[in-house]
Amino acid sequence: MTKRPCPMCKKPRSEQFTPFCSARCRDLDLASWFDESYAVPGPPALPEDQSRDN
Ligand SMILES: [Zn+2]
């Protein structure tokens, strides 16, 4: 098996936090995932207001 580095900081990964090197990098990755799903909520919250203003 090839040893892959931590995807966050490219340091050698830790077995405990694989595939990351530390809890910090793991949390960073989780946070970025959370951020992305947060940033894709779908349609705007108030579409009706805009069409009504037409
Ligand atoms: Zn790392």
PDB file of C-alpha atoms and ligand atoms in Angstrom:
ATOM      1  CA  MET A   1       0.000   0.000   0.000  1.00  0.00           C
ATOM      2  CA  THR A   2       1.181   3.482  -0.739  1.00  0.00           C
ATOM      3  CA  LYS A   3       1.293   5.890   2.115  1.00  0.00           C
ATOM      4  CA  ARG A   4      -0.650   8.982   1.294  1.00  0.00           C
ATOM      5  CA  PRO A   5      -0.079  12.225   3.129  1.00  0.00           C
ATOM      6  CA  CYS A   6      -2.655  14.201   4.991  1.00  0.00           C
ATOM      7  CA  PRO A   7      -4.910  15.804   2.362  1.00  0.00           C
ATOM      8  CA  MET A   8      -5.079  18.996   4.340  1.00  0.00           C
ATOM      9  CA  CYS A   9      -1.446  19.810   5.032  1.00  0.00           C
ATOM     10  CA  LYS A  10       0.452  17.039   3.215  1.00  0.00           C
ATOM     11  CA  LYS A  11       2.140  15.860   6.375  1.00  0.00           C
ATOM     12  CA  PRO A  12       2.379  12.146   7.122  1.00  0.00           C
ATOM     13  CA  ARG A  13      -1.003  10.946   8.268  1.00  0.00           C
ATOM     14  CA  SER A  14      -1.639   9.576  11.689  1.00  0.00           C
ATOM     15  CA  GLU A  15      -3.206   6.199  12.126  1.00  0.00           C
ATOM     16  CA  GLN A  16      -5.525   7.601  14.730  1.00  0.00           C
ATOM     17  CA  PHE A  17      -6.836  10.370  12.517  1.00  0.00           C
ATOM     18  CA  THR A  18      -6.424   8.728   9.150  1.00  0.00           C
ATOM     19  CA  PRO A  19      -6.549   9.957   6.487  1.00  0.00           C
ATOM     20  CA  PHE A  20      -5.462  13.076   8.298  1.00  0.00           C
ATOM     21  CA  CYS A  21      -2.416  13.806  10.393  1.00  0.00           C
ATOM     22  CA  SER A  22      -4.242  15.247  13.357  1.00  0.00           C
ATOM     23  CA  ALA A  23      -7.605  16.099  14.826  1.00  0.00           C
ATOM     24  CA  ARG A  24      -7.074  19.643  13.681  1.00  0.00           C
ATOM     25  CA  CYS A  25      -6.813  18.718  10.020  1.00  0.00           C
ATOM     26  CA  ARG A  26      -9.742  16.376  10.342  1.00  0.00           C
ATOM     27  CA  ASP A  27     -11.830  19.144  11.837  1.00  0.00           C
ATOM     28  CA  LEU A  28     -10.697  21.541   9.158  1.00  0.00           C
ATOM     29  CA  ASP A  29     -11.844  19.113   6.511  1.00  0.00           C
ATOM     30  CA  LEU A  30     -15.178  18.603   8.198  1.00  0.00           C
ATOM     31  CA  ALA A  31     -15.591  22.333   8.528  1.00  0.00           C
ATOM     32  CA  SER A  32     -14.924  22.868   4.841  1.00  0.00           C
ATOM     33  CA  TRP A  33     -17.481  20.220   3.959  1.00  0.00           C
ATOM     34  CA  PHE A  34     -19.982  21.821   6.239  1.00  0.00           C
ATOM     35  CA  ASP A  35     -19.213  25.181   4.715  1.00  0.00           C
ATOM     36  CA  GLU A  36     -19.839  23.937   1.213  1.00  0.00           C
ATOM     37  CA  SER A  37     -23.149  22.319   1.945  1.00  0.00           C
ATOM     38  CA  TYR A  38     -24.065  25.446   3.820  1.00  0.00           C
ATOM     39  CA  ALA A  39     -23.245  27.548   0.753  1.00  0.00           C
ATOM     40  CA  VAL A  40     -25.541  25.516  -1.484  1.00  0.00           C
ATOM     41  CA  PRO A  41     -28.963  26.021   0.060  1.00  0.00           C
ATOM     42  CA  GLY A  42     -30.767  26.019  -3.279  1.00  0.00           C
ATOM     43  CA  PRO A  43     -33.172  28.748  -4.368  1.00  0.00           C
ATOM     44  CA  PRO A  44     -33.188  32.142  -2.658  1.00  0.00           C
ATOM     45  CA  ALA A  45     -35.362  32.528   0.368  1.00  0.00           C
ATOM     46  CA  LEU A  46     -37.594  35.210  -1.037  1.00  0.00           C
ATOM     47  CA  PRO A  47     -38.400  34.560  -4.723  1.00  0.00           C
ATOM     48  CA  GLU A  48     -41.976  35.769  -4.365  1.00  0.00           C
ATOM     49  CA  ASP A  49     -41.016  39.240  -3.304  1.00  0.00           C
ATOM     50  CA  GLN A  50     -39.014  39.721  -6.469  1.00  0.00           C
ATOM     51  CA  SER A  51     -41.733  38.623  -8.898  1.00  0.00           C
ATOM     52  CA  ARG A  52     -44.339  40.604  -7.046  1.00  0.00           C
ATOM     53  CA  ASP A  53     -42.258  43.728  -7.456  1.00  0.00           C
ATOM     54  CA  ASN A  54     -42.478  43.344 -11.224  1.00  0.00           C
TER      55      ASN A  54
HETATM   56 ZN    ZN B   1      -2.630  17.515   8.361  1.00  0.00          ZN
END
